[in-house]
Amino acid sequence: MSADSPLDAKKLGAVDKFLGRVDQRTLFDYFDVDQHATVDEIQNAIKKRRSWAQGQQSNPKYREEAMWVIKNKALVADVLITHRDAYLEHLHAISSAQSLKTLRLFIQGAIADKVLTAASEEAIIEQGLTMDLTIDQIRQTIEALLDEKGARRTRKGLASAPTIALPRDQFSIPDEEEEEASIIPPPPQGVRSFQPGQAEERSPKLVLDGPKKISLRVGNRPVTVSLTVRNAGQGRMTGRIHADRPWVRPEPARLDPARNQQTIRLTVDPHQMSRRRGQCRVTIATRGAGNQSMMIEVQRRSYAMPLLAGGLVLIGLAGFGISRFSTNPSVPDVGRLVINVDPAVGSLFLDDQLQSTQGRLDLDQTEGLKLNEPMNLRIEADGFAVWNQTITVPAGQTVVVRPELELTDEMNLTLQEGWIEGTLDDGVIQSAIQTQQVGFNRCFVDYLNAAPGDVKFIQIRAYVDQIGDVKRIDFGEDNIDSSPLEYCLRRQFRALQLPILNARYDYAVFEHIFRYTVPPPGPEDAP
């Protein structure tokens, strides 16, 4: 691409930066048009969005976004119309780069002991194909990492993944490696070994029935679709279902290893979507049975919403976990319910109707909230006791509920003989902890008794099971003496969602140190 092209690196960088700010994958998604739309359809979509932007220039919430749309009308038209093919190539390159980055982590886990088995290589290829990578891309990445890590192939050894059928001319071991590959090295310490053919006979095999893409048009209420997952092989199939967008929640989040067929419910929560249109990749990752992915495309319908003005005034009931606020008296019938769960996890039900899947809810009567009537609020989260309370939202008031979930998981994972330890990427761990940072901070604020300016620390060692849940916390050195603080930290760690481990590993361990400086007293604390 030439330097004076409208799609040079600088301009494409500006587009990608804008999309990152508005949480959209592509300009097609942002302007709500198909990649194969006609020129007239794209021009109308740009015109419609520009009209919206002109009306939002004075709105602090959308001013920056609106100004970009107005200022870059010509660039958008060039990208989506004149140079559409070049932009599609750019999107494909971005997608491939992200997929290759993920695949590298998968390969690194497979060759942690410097040996790449035939079964592991087949599993890597299967994983890469589900990510829309080509055979050449997958093979080049494998070869590069084998060279980088000083690892080598062997035809036999660990049998922990199913095989896939590939033509010999597409995937083979070079002839000069045949002799070396026929030599079976002794298995690493702790590795479970199999007799020839034993692993294959008992290997589970993941099959995902149904379409690879589902398109939905939704309103303001959560919508649920179902997938059927089958074990077409032998043996127990364990695994986890993961969605890469917070507005899609799989239930259950784990496969039942005792069942050969099970239904996974995917709930789309429109309240969690930052835009009217979005895409989510759902991945079923298993231990030794392969991985499968599918896409959900969602378009949210627009509704006319009443405009509210004025502020909110606190009028009490905080001691019961509920706070009420009066709203603008000029709109006396508007009522609102806000729920923030601690830790931020769980499915929220009102009178047995699912309302949210992220431990948070903001609902008003224009979206179906009942006023002046008692409702049962129920919260369900894995590892925690079910939380129930009857609430009533009066007309003209906002009710804020802050449930604290009780931990029921004993978090006493015991390592078994022969278990193999894997690793988790430090960046992934820190990112997961950051998502729960508000809850961690609340633990220190609520349960730490220290003088202002004191610096406190506590070291933790966390054990993660094969499907990515923190199942044990050991506390190390600290200058804190507070059992309630430790219990609070356990609750927050149990709510973390970490990636599923590579199929050959049983658990992982990571360490983290919390450092907290006690702040000076606020005005409410002054004598």
XYZ file of C-alpha atoms in Angstrom:
527
model
C 0.000 0.000 0.000
C 1.502 3.318 -1.083
C 2.310 6.100 1.348
C -0.196 8.527 -0.251
C -3.064 6.013 -0.158
C -6.154 6.976 1.872
C -5.599 3.672 3.671
C -2.016 4.262 4.688
C -0.897 3.084 8.115
C -1.499 6.428 9.816
C -5.099 6.732 8.668
C -5.879 3.109 9.382
C -4.384 3.607 12.826
C -6.755 6.522 13.420
C -9.726 4.366 12.411
C -8.649 1.493 14.654
C -8.077 3.858 17.588
C -11.575 5.305 17.167
C -13.122 1.829 17.020
C -11.323 0.923 20.225
C -12.846 3.936 21.996
C -16.380 3.020 20.916
C -15.900 -0.737 21.506
C -16.547 -1.806 17.915
C -14.633 -4.338 15.829
C -15.002 -2.663 12.406
C -16.428 0.428 10.713
C -19.064 -1.837 9.197
C -20.225 -2.696 12.718
C -20.149 0.921 13.841
C -22.229 2.190 10.909
C -24.496 -0.860 11.105
C -24.011 -2.070 7.531
C -23.052 -5.421 6.059
C -19.608 -5.878 4.529
C -21.322 -6.637 1.200
C -23.850 -3.792 1.345
C -24.460 -1.673 -1.760
C -22.902 1.762 -2.168
C -26.293 3.410 -1.606
C -26.825 1.450 1.623
C -23.423 2.508 2.940
C -23.946 6.153 1.959
C -27.326 6.182 3.725
C -25.781 4.629 6.842
C -23.026 7.271 6.919
C -25.574 10.047 6.422
C -27.789 8.685 9.198
C -24.902 8.438 11.653
C -23.644 11.900 10.737
C -27.094 13.364 11.437
C -26.967 11.715 14.845
C -23.487 13.137 15.446
C -24.573 16.679 14.612
C -27.189 16.476 17.345
C -24.700 15.166 19.924
C -21.955 17.812 19.710
C -23.101 19.473 22.929
C -23.582 16.170 24.785
C -20.491 15.535 26.965
C -21.042 11.786 26.798
C -20.867 11.599 22.991
C -19.090 14.833 22.005
C -15.730 13.259 21.172
C -17.319 10.435 19.197
C -19.665 12.799 17.337
C -16.853 15.168 16.373
C -14.824 12.289 14.938
C -17.765 11.137 12.786
C -18.349 14.659 11.449
C -14.681 15.404 10.863
C -13.868 12.100 9.132
C -16.826 11.721 6.768
C -14.567 11.605 3.698
C -12.205 9.073 5.269
C -15.098 6.806 6.231
C -16.493 6.904 2.683
C -13.060 6.066 1.235
C -12.615 3.141 3.606
C -16.084 1.630 3.261
C -16.731 2.371 -0.419
C -13.714 3.335 -2.533
C -11.190 1.058 -0.835
C -13.515 -1.548 0.649
C -11.434 -4.527 -0.526
C -8.259 -3.062 0.989
C -10.056 -2.438 4.274
C -11.382 -6.010 4.346
C -7.820 -7.242 3.825
C -6.721 -5.044 6.728
C -9.461 -6.488 8.963
C -8.486 -9.996 8.000
C -4.844 -9.244 8.839
C -5.845 -7.907 12.279
C -8.001 -10.954 12.959
C -5.227 -13.317 11.859
C -2.658 -11.517 14.021
C -4.891 -11.820 17.088
C -5.586 -15.474 16.346
C -1.881 -16.212 15.859
C -1.061 -14.523 19.169
C -3.595 -16.765 20.929
C -2.327 -19.825 19.074
C 1.240 -19.095 20.203
C 0.124 -19.352 23.844
C -1.567 -22.651 23.034
C 1.613 -23.999 21.420
C 3.860 -22.775 24.228
C 1.779 -24.767 26.702
C 2.030 -27.853 24.498
C 5.845 -27.727 24.318
C 6.555 -26.700 27.896
C 8.545 -29.935 28.346
C 10.460 -29.314 25.061
C 8.588 -32.135 23.304
C 5.733 -31.812 20.795
C 3.746 -35.013 20.488
C 1.771 -35.957 17.391
C -1.474 -35.756 19.375
C -0.623 -32.275 20.642
C 0.290 -31.085 17.154
C -3.008 -32.335 15.819
C -4.824 -30.523 18.627
C -2.927 -27.317 17.776
C -3.945 -27.611 14.121
C -7.563 -28.215 15.080
C -7.496 -25.165 17.349
C -5.957 -23.024 14.608
C -8.559 -24.099 12.064
C -11.390 -23.089 14.415
C -9.760 -19.632 14.530
C -9.926 -19.309 10.708
C -6.171 -19.671 10.249
C -4.721 -21.472 7.248
C -2.681 -24.664 7.454
C 0.393 -22.732 6.299
C -0.028 -20.108 9.043
C -0.411 -22.797 11.698
C 2.581 -24.809 10.488
C 4.829 -21.745 10.260
C 3.901 -20.739 13.811
C 4.617 -24.249 15.104
C 7.988 -24.359 13.363
C 8.953 -20.902 14.634
C 8.156 -21.783 18.247
C 9.873 -25.158 18.055
C 13.013 -23.355 16.924
C 12.604 -20.522 19.441
C 12.056 -22.826 22.444
C 14.546 -25.511 21.395
C 11.806 -28.156 21.312
C 11.464 -31.191 19.075
C 8.767 -33.489 17.761
C 8.039 -37.070 18.729
C 5.374 -39.241 17.220
C 4.334 -40.802 20.518
C 4.277 -39.913 24.165
C 1.525 -37.854 25.760
C -1.821 -38.766 24.209
C -4.148 -36.027 25.374
C -5.965 -34.757 22.301
C -8.184 -36.166 19.550
C -6.937 -36.542 15.998
C -8.246 -34.834 12.875
C -8.053 -36.082 9.322
C -5.613 -34.139 7.159
C -4.219 -35.091 3.738
C -0.598 -36.222 3.940
C 0.495 -33.516 1.493
C -0.924 -30.810 3.765
C 0.613 -31.943 7.033
C 3.589 -34.220 7.493
C 6.810 -34.641 9.398
C 9.878 -34.078 7.198
C 11.631 -37.273 6.160
C 14.831 -36.424 8.011
C 12.888 -36.417 11.265
C 11.285 -39.842 10.746
C 13.995 -41.816 12.510
C 14.206 -39.462 15.476
C 10.441 -39.315 15.742
C 10.202 -43.092 16.072
C 12.215 -43.002 19.290
C 9.891 -42.719 22.282
C 11.468 -40.721 25.116
C 10.498 -41.519 28.698
C 7.520 -39.443 29.853
C 8.230 -36.433 32.092
C 7.840 -36.848 35.850
C 4.217 -37.167 36.862
C 2.857 -37.728 33.356
C 0.173 -40.367 33.002
C 1.297 -42.984 30.469
C -0.839 -45.203 28.233
C -0.376 -48.470 26.442
C -0.441 -48.175 22.638
C -3.992 -47.532 21.524
C -5.326 -47.156 25.060
C -5.600 -43.357 25.001
C -7.221 -43.337 21.579
C -9.854 -45.851 22.640
C -10.848 -43.772 25.651
C -10.459 -40.288 24.182
C -13.523 -38.040 24.311
C -14.423 -36.029 21.206
C -16.254 -32.696 21.263
C -19.026 -32.171 18.706
C -20.976 -28.898 18.535
C -24.355 -29.350 16.865
C -25.999 -26.412 15.152
C -24.877 -23.387 13.117
C -21.463 -21.754 13.430
C -23.105 -18.315 13.385
C -26.340 -17.076 14.991
C -27.822 -13.649 14.184
C -30.246 -12.033 16.637
C -32.342 -8.886 16.824
C -33.046 -8.047 20.459
C -34.877 -5.444 22.478
C -34.114 -4.434 26.053
C -34.720 -7.843 27.619
C -32.169 -10.683 27.792
C -32.534 -13.300 25.067
C -31.389 -16.903 25.376
C -30.329 -19.298 22.622
C -29.342 -22.925 23.093
C -26.477 -25.063 21.804
C -26.186 -28.832 21.924
C -22.772 -30.207 22.866
C -22.029 -33.923 22.409
C -19.226 -36.247 23.401
C -18.856 -38.429 20.300
C -15.884 -40.314 21.747
C -15.204 -42.353 24.861
C -14.396 -41.313 28.404
C -15.266 -38.213 30.405
C -15.254 -34.831 28.677
C -14.463 -31.858 30.919
C -14.251 -28.272 29.747
C -15.433 -24.718 29.951
C -17.559 -22.423 27.822
C -16.136 -18.924 27.321
C -17.628 -15.827 25.651
C -15.280 -13.009 24.599
C -17.863 -10.279 25.252
C -19.326 -9.499 28.695
C -22.853 -9.247 27.298
C -23.033 -12.986 26.525
C -23.122 -15.422 29.435
C -23.026 -19.207 29.016
C -25.012 -21.326 31.463
C -23.680 -23.654 32.644
C -20.157 -22.321 32.254
C -18.686 -25.830 32.559
C -19.387 -29.110 30.846
C -20.776 -31.973 32.894
C -18.199 -34.758 32.360
C -20.753 -37.467 33.178
C -23.077 -36.565 30.285
C -22.588 -37.471 26.638
C -24.981 -34.749 25.486
C -25.871 -31.455 27.149
C -27.501 -28.143 26.362
C -25.662 -24.852 26.812
C -27.786 -21.719 27.167
C -26.221 -18.502 25.862
C -27.930 -15.441 27.318
C -27.484 -12.139 25.518
C -27.867 -9.194 27.911
C -28.566 -6.033 25.857
C -27.937 -3.799 28.879
C -24.253 -4.758 28.774
C -23.836 -3.787 25.112
C -22.171 -0.413 24.543
C -23.521 -0.202 20.979
C -26.567 -1.357 19.088
C -24.628 -3.984 17.168
C -21.903 -6.383 18.181
C -20.288 -9.774 17.685
C -19.257 -12.337 20.293
C -17.164 -15.481 19.835
C -18.203 -18.382 22.072
C -15.589 -21.106 22.569
C -16.059 -24.548 24.084
C -12.595 -25.570 25.319
C -12.178 -29.104 26.630
C -9.556 -31.263 28.237
C -8.345 -33.609 25.521
C -11.520 -33.547 23.376
C -10.759 -30.571 21.144
C -12.154 -27.051 20.984
C -15.068 -25.580 19.013
C -16.147 -21.980 18.399
C -19.209 -20.185 17.077
C -20.228 -16.545 16.564
C -23.250 -14.617 17.818
C -24.164 -11.440 15.902
C -26.556 -9.175 17.779
C -28.422 -6.071 16.669
C -30.336 -4.172 19.299
C -33.575 -2.445 18.347
C -33.924 1.235 19.258
C -36.704 2.534 21.478
C -37.815 6.048 22.245
C -36.849 6.770 25.860
C -38.248 9.582 28.016
C -35.753 12.318 28.789
C -35.012 12.733 32.485
C -33.539 15.847 34.032
C -32.292 16.787 37.465
C -30.227 15.001 40.080
C -30.796 12.260 42.638
C -31.167 12.788 46.392
C -30.321 10.084 48.961
C -33.081 9.436 51.481
C -32.038 6.314 53.414
C -32.258 2.533 54.016
C -28.531 1.972 53.337
C -28.294 -0.175 56.462
C -30.400 -2.845 54.776
C -28.262 -2.964 51.638
C -30.799 -0.708 49.891
C -30.606 3.005 49.165
C -33.496 5.070 47.808
C -33.234 8.220 45.786
C -35.919 10.674 44.712
C -36.025 11.481 41.000
C -37.120 14.565 39.130
C -40.594 15.460 40.538
C -41.687 16.615 37.093
C -41.684 12.915 36.060
C -43.341 11.396 39.150
C -44.097 7.937 37.712
C -40.560 6.968 36.696
C -39.027 4.267 38.901
C -35.591 2.665 38.655
C -33.785 -0.350 40.099
C -29.972 -0.510 40.301
C -28.204 -3.660 41.514
C -24.457 -4.003 42.119
C -23.419 -7.428 43.420
C -20.297 -7.948 45.557
C -18.326 -9.665 44.142
C -19.395 -8.558 40.663
C -20.625 -11.915 39.414
C -23.844 -13.875 38.993
C -27.186 -14.145 37.228
C -29.940 -11.804 38.448
C -33.591 -12.859 38.425
C -36.700 -10.810 39.198
C -39.711 -13.056 39.903
C -37.829 -15.920 38.185
C -37.231 -13.873 35.022
C -33.564 -13.513 34.065
C -32.603 -9.828 33.926
C -28.790 -9.757 33.859
C -25.844 -12.138 33.724
C -22.970 -9.927 34.916
C -23.796 -9.247 38.563
C -25.118 -5.789 37.661
C -28.482 -4.340 36.630
C -29.901 -0.912 35.838
C -33.602 -1.164 34.969
C -36.472 1.314 34.884
C -40.183 1.075 34.213
C -39.798 1.912 30.529
C -38.001 -1.448 30.254
C -40.685 -3.421 32.074
C -39.831 -2.763 35.740
C -42.889 -3.171 37.977
C -43.598 -0.315 40.387
C -45.268 -0.386 43.808
C -45.359 -4.214 43.773
C -43.167 -6.620 45.754
C -40.725 -8.622 43.620
C -38.370 -11.449 44.492
C -34.749 -10.711 43.611
C -32.619 -13.855 43.277
C -28.908 -14.003 42.481
C -27.109 -17.200 41.493
C -23.327 -17.487 41.092
C -21.053 -20.522 40.949
C -19.255 -21.021 44.260
C -21.662 -18.786 46.216
C -24.933 -19.264 48.086
C -28.127 -18.208 46.324
C -29.144 -14.709 47.472
C -32.847 -13.827 47.847
C -34.678 -10.689 48.916
C -38.101 -9.169 48.330
C -37.927 -5.604 47.074
C -40.428 -2.931 46.042
C -39.650 0.025 43.778
C -41.963 2.983 44.485
C -43.006 5.244 41.622
C -40.707 8.221 41.288
C -37.830 6.645 43.239
C -34.618 4.745 42.511
C -33.804 1.711 44.634
C -30.138 0.657 44.786
C -29.383 -2.855 46.042
C -25.850 -4.001 46.948
C -25.980 -7.734 47.737
C -22.947 -9.399 49.333
C -22.729 -13.033 48.270
C -21.754 -15.707 50.786
C -18.901 -17.985 49.731
C -19.848 -21.690 49.805
C -16.882 -23.117 47.897
C -14.406 -24.334 50.519
C -11.532 -23.476 48.149
C -9.417 -26.308 49.551
C -8.051 -27.820 46.355
C -5.712 -30.719 47.174
C -3.042 -31.580 44.621
C -3.137 -35.213 43.558
C -0.189 -37.478 42.839
C 0.717 -37.346 39.167
C -0.900 -33.967 38.526
C 1.021 -31.772 36.081
C 1.463 -28.063 36.772
C 0.896 -25.595 33.957
C 1.371 -21.831 33.723
C -0.813 -18.801 33.095
C 0.304 -15.653 31.291
C 1.102 -12.859 33.782
C -0.752 -10.326 31.662
C -3.908 -12.432 31.730
C -3.697 -12.773 35.509
C -3.205 -9.053 36.076
C -6.040 -8.218 33.693
C -8.399 -10.554 35.573
C -7.403 -9.054 38.932
C -7.920 -5.562 37.534
C -11.506 -6.402 36.562
C -12.153 -7.244 40.213
C -10.117 -4.331 41.604
C -13.119 -2.468 43.021
C -14.005 -5.513 45.106
C -10.422 -6.008 46.296
C -10.202 -2.337 47.318
C -13.466 -2.622 49.235
C -11.971 -5.484 51.273
C -9.158 -3.248 52.514
C -11.457 -0.283 53.154
C -13.978 -2.340 55.129
C -11.756 -4.743 57.073
C -8.400 -3.059 57.615
C -7.889 -1.308 60.936
C -4.810 0.887 60.565
C -3.654 4.475 60.937
C -3.760 6.885 57.975
C -0.562 6.696 55.958
C 0.273 3.121 57.019
C 1.405 0.880 54.161
C 0.015 -2.623 54.454
C 0.788 -5.655 52.345
C -0.334 -9.243 52.047
C 1.083 -11.988 49.841
C -1.188 -14.629 48.346
C -0.562 -17.839 46.454
C -3.497 -18.906 44.263
C -4.170 -22.368 42.847
C -6.188 -22.507 39.629
C -7.969 -25.659 38.481
C -8.014 -26.995 34.930
C -11.059 -24.952 33.886
C -9.709 -21.653 35.174
C -11.327 -21.211 38.602
C -9.302 -20.145 41.644
C -9.917 -23.071 43.999
C -7.415 -22.406 46.779
C -5.737 -19.376 48.361
C -2.700 -19.603 50.663
C -1.738 -16.451 52.526
C 1.986 -15.774 52.924
C 3.911 -12.911 54.487
C 1.937 -9.845 55.576
C 1.778 -7.094 58.166
C -1.975 -7.482 58.570
C -3.947 -9.411 61.174
C -7.501 -9.619 59.894
C -9.447 -12.829 59.265
C -12.416 -10.904 57.787
C -10.040 -9.334 55.253
C -8.747 -12.767 54.219
C -12.309 -14.071 53.800
C -13.194 -11.033 51.701
C -10.177 -11.580 49.451
C -11.143 -15.242 48.986
C -14.593 -14.144 47.804
C -13.101 -11.816 45.204
C -10.632 -14.422 43.920
C -13.398 -17.017 43.590
C -15.199 -14.621 41.252
C -12.222 -14.378 38.867
C -12.521 -16.072 35.488
C -9.153 -17.193 34.146
C -8.497 -19.079 30.881
C -8.839 -22.833 30.697
C -5.467 -24.582 30.947
C -3.846 -26.500 28.142
C -5.286 -30.012 28.023
C -2.114 -31.660 29.326
C -2.062 -29.717 32.620
C -4.133 -30.205 35.766
C -3.567 -26.965 37.659
C -1.606 -23.725 37.730
C -0.247 -21.499 40.494
C 0.350 -17.775 40.599
C 1.404 -15.312 43.292
C 0.255 -11.758 43.900
C 1.095 -9.118 46.507
C -1.449 -6.498 47.544
C -0.002 -3.218 48.801
C -2.404 -0.732 50.325
C -1.756 2.730 51.750
C -4.371 3.750 54.294
C -5.820 7.083 53.097
C -6.271 10.131 55.334
C -9.693 10.491 56.974
C -12.389 12.090 54.863
C -14.731 14.874 55.999
C -17.241 12.322 57.264
C -14.562 10.827 59.550
C -13.502 14.133 61.114
C -14.379 14.620 64.792
